[in-house]
PDB file of N, CA and C in Angstrom:
ATOM      1  N   MET A 136       7.278 -33.673   7.239  1.00 47.00           N
ATOM      2  CA  MET A 136       6.314 -34.011   6.223  1.00 47.00           C
ATOM      3  C   MET A 136       4.912 -33.529   6.609  1.00 47.00           C
ATOM      4  N   ILE A 137       4.554 -33.694   7.887  1.00 46.00           N
ATOM      5  CA  ILE A 137       3.235 -33.262   8.340  1.00 46.00           C
ATOM      6  C   ILE A 137       3.118 -31.747   8.241  1.00 46.00           C
ATOM      7  N   ARG A 138       4.191 -31.016   8.553  1.00 45.00           N
ATOM      8  CA  ARG A 138       4.159 -29.552   8.455  1.00 45.00           C
ATOM      9  C   ARG A 138       3.913 -29.098   7.028  1.00 45.00           C
ATOM     10  N   VAL A 139       4.492 -29.772   6.064  1.00 38.00           N
ATOM     11  CA  VAL A 139       4.301 -29.428   4.657  1.00 38.00           C
ATOM     12  C   VAL A 139       2.845 -29.644   4.265  1.00 38.00           C
ATOM     13  N   ILE A 140       2.260 -30.739   4.676  1.00 40.00           N
ATOM     14  CA  ILE A 140       0.861 -31.028   4.351  1.00 40.00           C
ATOM     15  C   ILE A 140      -0.060 -29.999   4.995  1.00 40.00           C
ATOM     16  N   ILE A 141       0.197 -29.653   6.255  1.00 39.00           N
ATOM     17  CA  ILE A 141      -0.626 -28.653   6.931  1.00 39.00           C
ATOM     18  C   ILE A 141      -0.490 -27.306   6.227  1.00 39.00           C
ATOM     19  N   PHE A 142       0.717 -26.916   5.877  1.00 39.00           N
ATOM     20  CA  PHE A 142       0.922 -25.650   5.174  1.00 39.00           C
ATOM     21  C   PHE A 142       0.183 -25.638   3.840  1.00 39.00           C
ATOM     22  N   LEU A 143       0.319 -26.696   3.065  1.00 37.00           N
ATOM     23  CA  LEU A 143      -0.357 -26.754   1.769  1.00 37.00           C
ATOM     24  C   LEU A 143      -1.866 -26.739   1.936  1.00 37.00           C
ATOM     25  N   SER A 144      -2.390 -27.433   2.943  1.00 38.00           N
ATOM     26  CA  SER A 144      -3.837 -27.420   3.197  1.00 38.00           C
ATOM     27  C   SER A 144      -4.306 -26.010   3.516  1.00 38.00           C
ATOM     28  N   PHE A 145      -3.563 -25.307   4.376  1.00 38.00           N
ATOM     29  CA  PHE A 145      -3.912 -23.935   4.724  1.00 38.00           C
ATOM     30  C   PHE A 145      -3.825 -23.030   3.502  1.00 38.00           C
ATOM     31  N   PHE A 146      -2.789 -23.193   2.692  1.00 37.00           N
ATOM     32  CA  PHE A 146      -2.600 -22.376   1.501  1.00 37.00           C
ATOM     33  C   PHE A 146      -3.781 -22.509   0.548  1.00 37.00           C
ATOM     34  N   PHE A 147      -4.232 -23.714   0.287  1.00 37.00           N
ATOM     35  CA  PHE A 147      -5.347 -23.916  -0.632  1.00 37.00           C
ATOM     36  C   PHE A 147      -6.654 -23.402  -0.053  1.00 37.00           C
ATOM     37  N   CYS A 148      -6.864 -23.518   1.248  1.00 35.00           N
ATOM     38  CA  CYS A 148      -8.067 -22.965   1.873  1.00 35.00           C
ATOM     39  C   CYS A 148      -8.088 -21.449   1.743  1.00 35.00           C
ATOM     40  N   ALA A 149      -6.938 -20.811   1.893  1.00 37.00           N
ATOM     41  CA  ALA A 149      -6.868 -19.358   1.774  1.00 37.00           C
ATOM     42  C   ALA A 149      -7.223 -18.916   0.359  1.00 37.00           C
ATOM     43  N   ILE A 150      -6.824 -19.682  -0.629  1.00 41.00           N
ATOM     44  CA  ILE A 150      -7.157 -19.336  -2.010  1.00 41.00           C
ATOM     45  C   ILE A 150      -8.647 -19.506  -2.257  1.00 41.00           C
ATOM     46  N   ILE A 151      -9.214 -20.582  -1.772  1.00 38.00           N
ATOM     47  CA  ILE A 151     -10.636 -20.860  -2.003  1.00 38.00           C
ATOM     48  C   ILE A 151     -11.511 -19.828  -1.300  1.00 38.00           C
ATOM     49  N   HIS A 152     -11.113 -19.379  -0.106  1.00 43.00           N
ATOM     50  CA  HIS A 152     -11.922 -18.439   0.664  1.00 43.00           C
ATOM     51  C   HIS A 152     -11.348 -17.027   0.580  1.00 43.00           C
ATOM     52  N   ALA A 153     -11.108 -16.560  -0.613  1.00 55.00           N
ATOM     53  CA  ALA A 153     -10.568 -15.218  -0.808  1.00 55.00           C
ATOM     54  C   ALA A 153     -11.549 -14.190  -0.264  1.00 55.00           C
ATOM     55  N   GLN A 154     -11.035 -13.027   0.088  1.00 85.00           N
ATOM     56  CA  GLN A 154     -11.864 -11.981   0.666  1.00 85.00           C
ATOM     57  C   GLN A 154     -12.828 -11.412  -0.365  1.00 85.00           C
ATOM     58  N   SER A 155     -14.088 -11.344   0.035  1.00 88.00           N
ATOM     59  CA  SER A 155     -15.102 -10.709  -0.801  1.00 88.00           C
ATOM     60  C   SER A 155     -16.057  -9.968   0.121  1.00 88.00           C
ATOM     61  N   LEU A 156     -16.827  -9.076  -0.458  1.00 87.00           N
ATOM     62  CA  LEU A 156     -17.766  -8.266   0.310  1.00 87.00           C
ATOM     63  C   LEU A 156     -19.063  -8.153  -0.471  1.00 87.00           C
ATOM     64  N   ASN A 157     -20.159  -8.579   0.137  1.00 89.00           N
ATOM     65  CA  ASN A 157     -21.472  -8.377  -0.472  1.00 89.00           C
ATOM     66  C   ASN A 157     -21.832  -6.911  -0.285  1.00 89.00           C
ATOM     67  N   PHE A 158     -22.204  -6.248  -1.375  1.00 89.00           N
ATOM     68  CA  PHE A 158     -22.460  -4.815  -1.332  1.00 89.00           C
ATOM     69  C   PHE A 158     -23.786  -4.512  -2.007  1.00 89.00           C
ATOM     70  N   GLY A 159     -24.622  -3.752  -1.331  1.00 91.00           N
ATOM     71  CA  GLY A 159     -25.900  -3.323  -1.886  1.00 91.00           C
ATOM     72  C   GLY A 159     -26.051  -1.822  -1.721  1.00 91.00           C
ATOM     73  N   LYS A 160     -26.625  -1.173  -2.707  1.00 91.00           N
ATOM     74  CA  LYS A 160     -26.750   0.285  -2.677  1.00 91.00           C
ATOM     75  C   LYS A 160     -27.821   0.707  -3.671  1.00 91.00           C
ATOM     76  N   VAL A 161     -28.509   1.792  -3.390  1.00 93.00           N
ATOM     77  CA  VAL A 161     -29.436   2.394  -4.350  1.00 93.00           C
ATOM     78  C   VAL A 161     -28.650   3.453  -5.113  1.00 93.00           C
ATOM     79  N   LEU A 162     -28.651   3.340  -6.444  1.00 91.00           N
ATOM     80  CA  LEU A 162     -27.882   4.258  -7.284  1.00 91.00           C
ATOM     81  C   LEU A 162     -28.804   5.148  -8.109  1.00 91.00           C
ATOM     82  N   TYR A 163     -28.392   6.400  -8.246  1.00 88.00           N
ATOM     83  CA  TYR A 163     -29.142   7.384  -9.035  1.00 88.00           C
ATOM     84  C   TYR A 163     -28.249   7.960 -10.114  1.00 88.00           C
ATOM     85  N   ASP A 164     -28.856   8.369 -11.219  1.00 83.00           N
ATOM     86  CA  ASP A 164     -28.079   9.023 -12.273  1.00 83.00           C
ATOM     87  C   ASP A 164     -27.885  10.497 -11.921  1.00 83.00           C
ATOM     88  N   ASN A 165     -27.285  11.256 -12.824  1.00 80.00           N
ATOM     89  CA  ASN A 165     -27.000  12.676 -12.571  1.00 80.00           C
ATOM     90  C   ASN A 165     -28.257  13.531 -12.463  1.00 80.00           C
ATOM     91  N   PHE A 166     -29.396  12.994 -12.886  1.00 88.00           N
ATOM     92  CA  PHE A 166     -30.660  13.734 -12.827  1.00 88.00           C
ATOM     93  C   PHE A 166     -31.503  13.327 -11.629  1.00 88.00           C
ATOM     94  N   GLY A 167     -30.946  12.476 -10.753  1.00 90.00           N
ATOM     95  CA  GLY A 167     -31.665  12.048  -9.562  1.00 90.00           C
ATOM     96  C   GLY A 167     -32.620  10.892  -9.786  1.00 90.00           C
ATOM     97  N   GLN A 168     -32.577  10.301 -10.958  1.00 92.00           N
ATOM     98  CA  GLN A 168     -33.452   9.175 -11.267  1.00 92.00           C
ATOM     99  C   GLN A 168     -32.741   7.862 -10.945  1.00 92.00           C
ATOM    100  N   PRO A 169     -33.473   6.861 -10.423  1.00 93.00           N
ATOM    101  CA  PRO A 169     -32.824   5.574 -10.133  1.00 93.00           C
ATOM    102  C   PRO A 169     -32.326   4.914 -11.414  1.00 93.00           C
ATOM    103  N   LEU A 170     -31.142   4.307 -11.340  1.00 91.00           N
ATOM    104  CA  LEU A 170     -30.603   3.602 -12.502  1.00 91.00           C
ATOM    105  C   LEU A 170     -31.472   2.388 -12.811  1.00 91.00           C
ATOM    106  N   LEU A 171     -31.573   2.072 -14.097  1.00 94.00           N
ATOM    107  CA  LEU A 171     -32.335   0.915 -14.555  1.00 94.00           C
ATOM    108  C   LEU A 171     -31.539   0.174 -15.608  1.00 94.00           C
ATOM    109  N   GLY A 172     -31.665  -1.141 -15.632  1.00 95.00           N
ATOM    110  CA  GLY A 172     -31.080  -1.943 -16.695  1.00 95.00           C
ATOM    111  C   GLY A 172     -29.621  -2.292 -16.460  1.00 95.00           C
ATOM    112  N   PHE A 173     -28.953  -2.657 -17.571  1.00 96.00           N
ATOM    113  CA  PHE A 173     -27.549  -3.067 -17.501  1.00 96.00           C
ATOM    114  C   PHE A 173     -26.633  -1.848 -17.570  1.00 96.00           C
ATOM    115  N   HIS A 174     -25.582  -1.887 -16.742  1.00 95.00           N
ATOM    116  CA  HIS A 174     -24.596  -0.810 -16.698  1.00 95.00           C
ATOM    117  C   HIS A 174     -23.219  -1.424 -16.492  1.00 95.00           C
ATOM    118  N   ILE A 175     -22.205  -0.802 -17.063  1.00 96.00           N
ATOM    119  CA  ILE A 175     -20.824  -1.196 -16.787  1.00 96.00           C
ATOM    120  C   ILE A 175     -20.305  -0.218 -15.746  1.00 96.00           C
ATOM    121  N   LEU A 176     -20.124  -0.719 -14.530  1.00 95.00           N
ATOM    122  CA  LEU A 176     -19.725   0.120 -13.415  1.00 95.00           C
ATOM    123  C   LEU A 176     -18.314  -0.227 -12.969  1.00 95.00           C
ATOM    124  N   GLU A 177     -17.607   0.797 -12.489  1.00 96.00           N
ATOM    125  CA  GLU A 177     -16.274   0.594 -11.949  1.00 96.00           C
ATOM    126  C   GLU A 177     -16.296   0.960 -10.467  1.00 96.00           C
ATOM    127  N   PHE A 178     -15.698   0.108  -9.661  1.00 95.00           N
ATOM    128  CA  PHE A 178     -15.618   0.293  -8.223  1.00 95.00           C
ATOM    129  C   PHE A 178     -14.149   0.450  -7.855  1.00 95.00           C
ATOM    130  N   ARG A 179     -13.818   1.528  -7.123  1.00 94.00           N
ATOM    131  CA  ARG A 179     -12.440   1.784  -6.681  1.00 94.00           C
ATOM    132  C   ARG A 179     -12.483   2.224  -5.225  1.00 94.00           C
ATOM    133  N   LEU A 180     -11.434   1.921  -4.490  1.00 92.00           N
ATOM    134  CA  LEU A 180     -11.285   2.426  -3.132  1.00 92.00           C
ATOM    135  C   LEU A 180     -10.433   3.684  -3.182  1.00 92.00           C
ATOM    136  N   VAL A 181     -10.903   4.749  -2.519  1.00 91.00           N
ATOM    137  CA  VAL A 181     -10.244   6.052  -2.559  1.00 91.00           C
ATOM    138  C   VAL A 181     -10.073   6.559  -1.125  1.00 91.00           C
ATOM    139  N   ASN A 182      -8.877   7.065  -0.794  1.00 88.00           N
ATOM    140  CA  ASN A 182      -8.694   7.615   0.554  1.00 88.00           C
ATOM    141  C   ASN A 182      -9.164   9.071   0.596  1.00 88.00           C
ATOM    142  N   ASP A 183      -9.050   9.711   1.762  1.00 84.00           N
ATOM    143  CA  ASP A 183      -9.543  11.091   1.926  1.00 84.00           C
ATOM    144  C   ASP A 183      -8.820  12.100   1.049  1.00 84.00           C
ATOM    145  N   ASN A 184      -7.610  11.771   0.601  1.00 87.00           N
ATOM    146  CA  ASN A 184      -6.843  12.677  -0.270  1.00 87.00           C
ATOM    147  C   ASN A 184      -7.130  12.443  -1.746  1.00 87.00           C
ATOM    148  N   GLY A 185      -8.051  11.523  -2.048  1.00 82.00           N
ATOM    149  CA  GLY A 185      -8.390  11.239  -3.432  1.00 82.00           C
ATOM    150  C   GLY A 185      -7.477  10.235  -4.109  1.00 82.00           C
ATOM    151  N   VAL A 186      -6.577   9.630  -3.333  1.00 85.00           N
ATOM    152  CA  VAL A 186      -5.655   8.643  -3.893  1.00 85.00           C
ATOM    153  C   VAL A 186      -6.362   7.296  -3.977  1.00 85.00           C
ATOM    154  N   LYS A 187      -6.367   6.727  -5.169  1.00 85.00           N
ATOM    155  CA  LYS A 187      -7.037   5.449  -5.380  1.00 85.00           C
ATOM    156  C   LYS A 187      -6.105   4.301  -5.023  1.00 85.00           C
ATOM    157  N   SER A 188      -6.677   3.251  -4.430  1.00 85.00           N
ATOM    158  CA  SER A 188      -5.883   2.064  -4.115  1.00 85.00           C
ATOM    159  C   SER A 188      -5.660   1.259  -5.393  1.00 85.00           C
ATOM    160  N   LEU A 189      -4.800   0.269  -5.286  1.00 85.00           N
ATOM    161  CA  LEU A 189      -4.534  -0.585  -6.446  1.00 85.00           C
ATOM    162  C   LEU A 189      -5.707  -1.499  -6.762  1.00 85.00           C
ATOM    163  N   TRP A 190      -6.581  -1.744  -5.772  1.00 93.00           N
ATOM    164  CA  TRP A 190      -7.722  -2.632  -5.991  1.00 93.00           C
ATOM    165  C   TRP A 190      -8.809  -1.917  -6.784  1.00 93.00           C
ATOM    166  N   GLY A 191      -9.454  -2.646  -7.661  1.00 94.00           N
ATOM    167  CA  GLY A 191     -10.586  -2.114  -8.397  1.00 94.00           C
ATOM    168  C   GLY A 191     -11.398  -3.246  -8.997  1.00 94.00           C
ATOM    169  N   GLN A 192     -12.591  -2.901  -9.428  1.00 96.00           N
ATOM    170  CA  GLN A 192     -13.450  -3.892 -10.075  1.00 96.00           C
ATOM    171  C   GLN A 192     -14.305  -3.183 -11.110  1.00 96.00           C
ATOM    172  N   LYS A 193     -14.298  -3.710 -12.310  1.00 96.00           N
ATOM    173  CA  LYS A 193     -15.123  -3.166 -13.388  1.00 96.00           C
ATOM    174  C   LYS A 193     -15.936  -4.314 -13.941  1.00 96.00           C
ATOM    175  N   THR A 194     -17.256  -4.155 -13.934  1.00 95.00           N
ATOM    176  CA  THR A 194     -18.114  -5.261 -14.326  1.00 95.00           C
ATOM    177  C   THR A 194     -19.458  -4.764 -14.845  1.00 95.00           C
ATOM    178  N   ARG A 195     -20.100  -5.601 -15.602  1.00 95.00           N
ATOM    179  CA  ARG A 195     -21.442  -5.319 -16.113  1.00 95.00           C
ATOM    180  C   ARG A 195     -22.441  -5.837 -15.098  1.00 95.00           C
ATOM    181  N   VAL A 196     -23.324  -4.954 -14.640  1.00 94.00           N
ATOM    182  CA  VAL A 196     -24.299  -5.323 -13.614  1.00 94.00           C
ATOM    183  C   VAL A 196     -25.701  -4.936 -14.065  1.00 94.00           C
ATOM    184  N   PHE A 197     -26.683  -5.626 -13.508  1.00 95.00           N
ATOM    185  CA  PHE A 197     -28.082  -5.270 -13.746  1.00 95.00           C
ATOM    186  C   PHE A 197     -28.589  -4.521 -12.527  1.00 95.00           C
ATOM    187  N   VAL A 198     -29.179  -3.352 -12.768  1.00 94.00           N
ATOM    188  CA  VAL A 198     -29.715  -2.513 -11.698  1.00 94.00           C
ATOM    189  C   VAL A 198     -31.217  -2.420 -11.905  1.00 94.00           C
ATOM    190  N   SER A 199     -31.976  -2.763 -10.872  1.00 93.00           N
ATOM    191  CA  SER A 199     -33.437  -2.739 -10.939  1.00 93.00           C
ATOM    192  C   SER A 199     -33.976  -1.672  -9.990  1.00 93.00           C
ATOM    193  N   ASP A 200     -34.648  -0.683 -10.533  1.00 93.00           N
ATOM    194  CA  ASP A 200     -35.185   0.434  -9.735  1.00 93.00           C
ATOM    195  C   ASP A 200     -34.114   1.069  -8.859  1.00 93.00           C
ATOM    196  N   GLY A 201     -32.901   1.146  -9.370  1.00 93.00           N
ATOM    197  CA  GLY A 201     -31.801   1.768  -8.657  1.00 93.00           C
ATOM    198  C   GLY A 201     -31.067   0.844  -7.705  1.00 93.00           C
ATOM    199  N   ILE A 202     -31.588  -0.359  -7.483  1.00 94.00           N
ATOM    200  CA  ILE A 202     -30.995  -1.263  -6.494  1.00 94.00           C
ATOM    201  C   ILE A 202     -29.886  -2.091  -7.127  1.00 94.00           C
ATOM    202  N   LEU A 203     -28.702  -1.945  -6.559  1.00 93.00           N
ATOM    203  CA  LEU A 203     -27.514  -2.666  -7.013  1.00 93.00           C
ATOM    204  C   LEU A 203     -27.109  -3.665  -5.942  1.00 93.00           C
ATOM    205  N   ASN A 204     -26.862  -4.893  -6.328  1.00 93.00           N
ATOM    206  CA  ASN A 204     -26.293  -5.912  -5.444  1.00 93.00           C
ATOM    207  C   ASN A 204     -25.135  -6.548  -6.180  1.00 93.00           C
ATOM    208  N   ILE A 205     -23.969  -6.595  -5.532  1.00 93.00           N
ATOM    209  CA  ILE A 205     -22.775  -7.124  -6.174  1.00 93.00           C
ATOM    210  C   ILE A 205     -21.853  -7.714  -5.116  1.00 93.00           C
ATOM    211  N   VAL A 206     -21.051  -8.671  -5.534  1.00 93.00           N
ATOM    212  CA  VAL A 206     -20.005  -9.210  -4.673  1.00 93.00           C
ATOM    213  C   VAL A 206     -18.704  -8.543  -5.095  1.00 93.00           C
ATOM    214  N   LEU A 207     -18.161  -7.717  -4.221  1.00 93.00           N
ATOM    215  CA  LEU A 207     -16.888  -7.049  -4.501  1.00 93.00           C
ATOM    216  C   LEU A 207     -15.748  -7.983  -4.126  1.00 93.00           C
ATOM    217  N   GLY A 208     -14.757  -8.050  -4.978  1.00 93.00           N
ATOM    218  CA  GLY A 208     -13.612  -8.910  -4.732  1.00 93.00           C
ATOM    219  C   GLY A 208     -13.697 -10.238  -5.459  1.00 93.00           C
ATOM    220  N   ASP A 209     -14.707 -10.408  -6.293  1.00 91.00           N
ATOM    221  CA  ASP A 209     -14.861 -11.646  -7.077  1.00 91.00           C
ATOM    222  C   ASP A 209     -14.148 -11.460  -8.415  1.00 91.00           C
ATOM    223  N   VAL A 210     -13.037 -12.165  -8.599  1.00 89.00           N
ATOM    224  CA  VAL A 210     -12.268 -12.009  -9.835  1.00 89.00           C
ATOM    225  C   VAL A 210     -13.059 -12.489 -11.047  1.00 89.00           C
ATOM    226  N   ASN A 211     -14.070 -13.312 -10.842  1.00 88.00           N
ATOM    227  CA  ASN A 211     -14.933 -13.745 -11.945  1.00 88.00           C
ATOM    228  C   ASN A 211     -15.896 -12.643 -12.371  1.00 88.00           C
ATOM    229  N   GLN A 212     -16.012 -11.591 -11.558  1.00 89.00           N
ATOM    230  CA  GLN A 212     -16.856 -10.445 -11.884  1.00 89.00           C
ATOM    231  C   GLN A 212     -16.014  -9.190 -12.111  1.00 89.00           C
ATOM    232  N   GLY A 213     -14.777  -9.366 -12.560  1.00 91.00           N
ATOM    233  CA  GLY A 213     -13.956  -8.230 -12.965  1.00 91.00           C
ATOM    234  C   GLY A 213     -13.081  -7.602 -11.901  1.00 91.00           C
ATOM    235  N   ALA A 214     -13.005  -8.189 -10.710  1.00 92.00           N
ATOM    236  CA  ALA A 214     -12.157  -7.610  -9.653  1.00 92.00           C
ATOM    237  C   ALA A 214     -10.692  -7.872  -9.959  1.00 92.00           C
ATOM    238  N   SER A 215      -9.842  -6.916  -9.569  1.00 92.00           N
ATOM    239  CA  SER A 215      -8.407  -7.074  -9.782  1.00 92.00           C
ATOM    240  C   SER A 215      -7.785  -8.033  -8.775  1.00 92.00           C
ATOM    241  N   GLY A 216      -8.537  -8.404  -7.764  1.00 91.00           N
ATOM    242  CA  GLY A 216      -8.073  -9.330  -6.731  1.00 91.00           C
ATOM    243  C   GLY A 216      -9.071  -9.362  -5.601  1.00 91.00           C
ATOM    244  N   PRO A 217      -8.770 -10.089  -4.528  1.00 91.00           N
ATOM    245  CA  PRO A 217      -9.668 -10.128  -3.377  1.00 91.00           C
ATOM    246  C   PRO A 217      -9.906  -8.726  -2.815  1.00 91.00           C
ATOM    247  N   PHE A 218     -11.076  -8.526  -2.215  1.00 91.00           N
ATOM    248  CA  PHE A 218     -11.398  -7.224  -1.634  1.00 91.00           C
ATOM    249  C   PHE A 218     -10.506  -6.975  -0.422  1.00 91.00           C
ATOM    250  N   PRO A 219      -9.797  -5.843  -0.387  1.00 91.00           N
ATOM    251  CA  PRO A 219      -8.877  -5.556   0.725  1.00 91.00           C
ATOM    252  C   PRO A 219      -9.614  -5.017   1.943  1.00 91.00           C
ATOM    253  N   GLU A 220     -10.107  -5.917   2.773  1.00 87.00           N
ATOM    254  CA  GLU A 220     -10.906  -5.520   3.934  1.00 87.00           C
ATOM    255  C   GLU A 220     -10.170  -4.587   4.884  1.00 87.00           C
ATOM    256  N   GLU A 221      -8.838  -4.625   4.863  1.00 88.00           N
ATOM    257  CA  GLU A 221      -8.063  -3.760   5.757  1.00 88.00           C
ATOM    258  C   GLU A 221      -8.201  -2.281   5.393  1.00 88.00           C
ATOM    259  N   LEU A 222      -8.762  -1.969   4.229  1.00 87.00           N
ATOM    260  CA  LEU A 222      -8.926  -0.575   3.801  1.00 87.00           C
ATOM    261  C   LEU A 222     -10.326  -0.025   4.069  1.00 87.00           C
ATOM    262  N   ILE A 223     -11.217  -0.833   4.647  1.00 86.00           N
ATOM    263  CA  ILE A 223     -12.610  -0.405   4.858  1.00 86.00           C
ATOM    264  C   ILE A 223     -12.684   0.868   5.701  1.00 86.00           C
ATOM    265  N   ASN A 224     -11.883   0.969   6.752  1.00 86.00           N
ATOM    266  CA  ASN A 224     -11.972   2.123   7.652  1.00 86.00           C
ATOM    267  C   ASN A 224     -11.201   3.345   7.169  1.00 86.00           C
ATOM    268  N   THR A 225     -10.374   3.189   6.154  1.00 88.00           N
ATOM    269  CA  THR A 225      -9.541   4.310   5.706  1.00 88.00           C
ATOM    270  C   THR A 225      -9.867   4.793   4.295  1.00 88.00           C
ATOM    271  N   HIS A 226     -10.722   4.088   3.580  1.00 91.00           N
ATOM    272  CA  HIS A 226     -11.050   4.443   2.203  1.00 91.00           C
ATOM    273  C   HIS A 226     -12.560   4.450   1.996  1.00 91.00           C
ATOM    274  N   LYS A 227     -12.987   5.183   0.991  1.00 92.00           N
ATOM    275  CA  LYS A 227     -14.384   5.158   0.550  1.00 92.00           C
ATOM    276  C   LYS A 227     -14.465   4.377  -0.752  1.00 92.00           C
ATOM    277  N   LEU A 228     -15.628   3.835  -1.019  1.00 93.00           N
ATOM    278  CA  LEU A 228     -15.853   3.122  -2.272  1.00 93.00           C
ATOM    279  C   LEU A 228     -16.429   4.105  -3.281  1.00 93.00           C
ATOM    280  N   GLU A 229     -15.719   4.275  -4.384  1.00 94.00           N
ATOM    281  CA  GLU A 229     -16.155   5.174  -5.456  1.00 94.00           C
ATOM    282  C   GLU A 229     -16.776   4.328  -6.556  1.00 94.00           C
ATOM    283  N   ILE A 230     -17.991   4.683  -6.945  1.00 94.00           N
ATOM    284  CA  ILE A 230     -18.712   3.958  -7.991  1.00 94.00           C
ATOM    285  C   ILE A 230     -18.848   4.898  -9.181  1.00 94.00           C
ATOM    286  N   SER A 231     -18.352   4.455 -10.343  1.00 93.00           N
ATOM    287  CA  SER A 231     -18.410   5.320 -11.525  1.00 93.00           C
ATOM    288  C   SER A 231     -18.879   4.546 -12.750  1.00 93.00           C
ATOM    289  N   GLU A 232     -19.347   5.316 -13.712  1.00 93.00           N
ATOM    290  CA  GLU A 232     -19.762   4.760 -15.001  1.00 93.00           C
ATOM    291  C   GLU A 232     -19.229   5.678 -16.093  1.00 93.00           C
ATOM    292  N   ASN A 233     -18.487   5.114 -17.027  1.00 92.00           N
ATOM    293  CA  ASN A 233     -17.880   5.889 -18.117  1.00 92.00           C
ATOM    294  C   ASN A 233     -17.036   7.039 -17.591  1.00 92.00           C
ATOM    295  N   GLY A 234     -16.322   6.821 -16.486  1.00 90.00           N
ATOM    296  CA  GLY A 234     -15.454   7.847 -15.927  1.00 90.00           C
ATOM    297  C   GLY A 234     -16.157   8.896 -15.088  1.00 90.00           C
ATOM    298  N   VAL A 235     -17.479   8.832 -14.985  1.00 89.00           N
ATOM    299  CA  VAL A 235     -18.248   9.790 -14.188  1.00 89.00           C
ATOM    300  C   VAL A 235     -18.587   9.144 -12.844  1.00 89.00           C
ATOM    301  N   VAL A 236     -18.167   9.790 -11.760  1.00 90.00           N
ATOM    302  CA  VAL A 236     -18.437   9.245 -10.429  1.00 90.00           C
ATOM    303  C   VAL A 236     -19.921   9.413 -10.113  1.00 90.00           C
ATOM    304  N   LEU A 237     -20.588   8.285  -9.837  1.00 90.00           N
ATOM    305  CA  LEU A 237     -22.000   8.313  -9.461  1.00 90.00           C
ATOM    306  C   LEU A 237     -22.156   8.545  -7.965  1.00 90.00           C
ATOM    307  N   GLN A 238     -21.357   7.836  -7.169  1.00 90.00           N
ATOM    308  CA  GLN A 238     -21.410   7.976  -5.720  1.00 90.00           C
ATOM    309  C   GLN A 238     -20.076   7.582  -5.106  1.00 90.00           C
ATOM    310  N   SER A 239     -19.817   8.129  -3.936  1.00 91.00           N
ATOM    311  CA  SER A 239     -18.678   7.742  -3.125  1.00 91.00           C
ATOM    312  C   SER A 239     -19.230   7.465  -1.736  1.00 91.00           C
ATOM    313  N   VAL A 240     -19.074   6.229  -1.265  1.00 91.00           N
ATOM    314  CA  VAL A 240     -19.717   5.836  -0.013  1.00 91.00           C
ATOM    315  C   VAL A 240     -18.701   5.296   0.983  1.00 91.00           C
ATOM    316  N   SER A 241     -18.971   5.554   2.253  1.00 89.00           N
ATOM    317  CA  SER A 241     -18.139   5.028   3.329  1.00 89.00           C
ATOM    318  C   SER A 241     -18.530   3.578   3.579  1.00 89.00           C
ATOM    319  N   LEU A 242     -17.547   2.729   3.800  1.00 83.00           N
ATOM    320  CA  LEU A 242     -17.802   1.324   4.093  1.00 83.00           C
ATOM    321  C   LEU A 242     -17.576   1.006   5.561  1.00 83.00           C
ATOM    322  N   SER A 243     -17.069   1.969   6.336  1.00 76.00           N
ATOM    323  CA  SER A 243     -16.782   1.691   7.742  1.00 76.00           C
ATOM    324  C   SER A 243     -18.087   1.550   8.512  1.00 76.00           C
ATOM    325  N   PRO A 244     -18.108   0.652   9.492  1.00 70.00           N
ATOM    326  CA  PRO A 244     -19.320   0.456  10.285  1.00 70.00           C
ATOM    327  C   PRO A 244     -19.711   1.739  11.014  1.00 70.00           C
ATOM    328  N   GLN A 245     -20.999   2.017  11.039  1.00 59.00           N
ATOM    329  CA  GLN A 245     -21.497   3.196  11.749  1.00 59.00           C
ATOM    330  C   GLN A 245     -21.587   2.899  13.234  1.00 59.00           C
ATOM    331  N   GLN A 246     -21.240   3.878  14.052  1.00 46.00           N
ATOM    332  CA  GLN A 246     -21.343   3.712  15.498  1.00 46.00           C
ATOM    333  C   GLN A 246     -22.588   4.404  15.991  1.00 46.00           C
ATOM    334  N   ASP A 247     -23.310   3.727  16.877  1.00 44.00           N
ATOM    335  CA  ASP A 247     -24.499   4.347  17.495  1.00 44.00           C
ATOM    336  C   ASP A 247     -24.062   5.292  18.590  1.00 44.00           C
ATOM    337  N   ASN A 248     -24.721   6.449  18.657  1.00 43.00           N
ATOM    338  CA  ASN A 248     -24.415   7.436  19.716  1.00 43.00           C
ATOM    339  C   ASN A 248     -25.340   7.238  20.889  1.00 43.00           C
TER     340      ASN A 248
END
């Protein structure tokens, strides 16, 4: 009985603390100007061969002077599920609007030389 309670407690904690990633970036349009105002952006993880992962997020965001701040992996903000942190070192984050890729950025931690 105690094992069942411990398992259920762990299960509910895992759901409440789903994986998310705070992400900030300066975005520019195709003319090199910083984005302004509301935009519907799509975020996808893409490997080096251009293959997109199953995870994605499409949401309406406000961008001020090109500065974007978003929580990736929040299903309340259009994510298909929790952010798959295990893909950070093997995939890039592709940011697009209306099917046009604005930027593709590496999420892996930078190493100091």
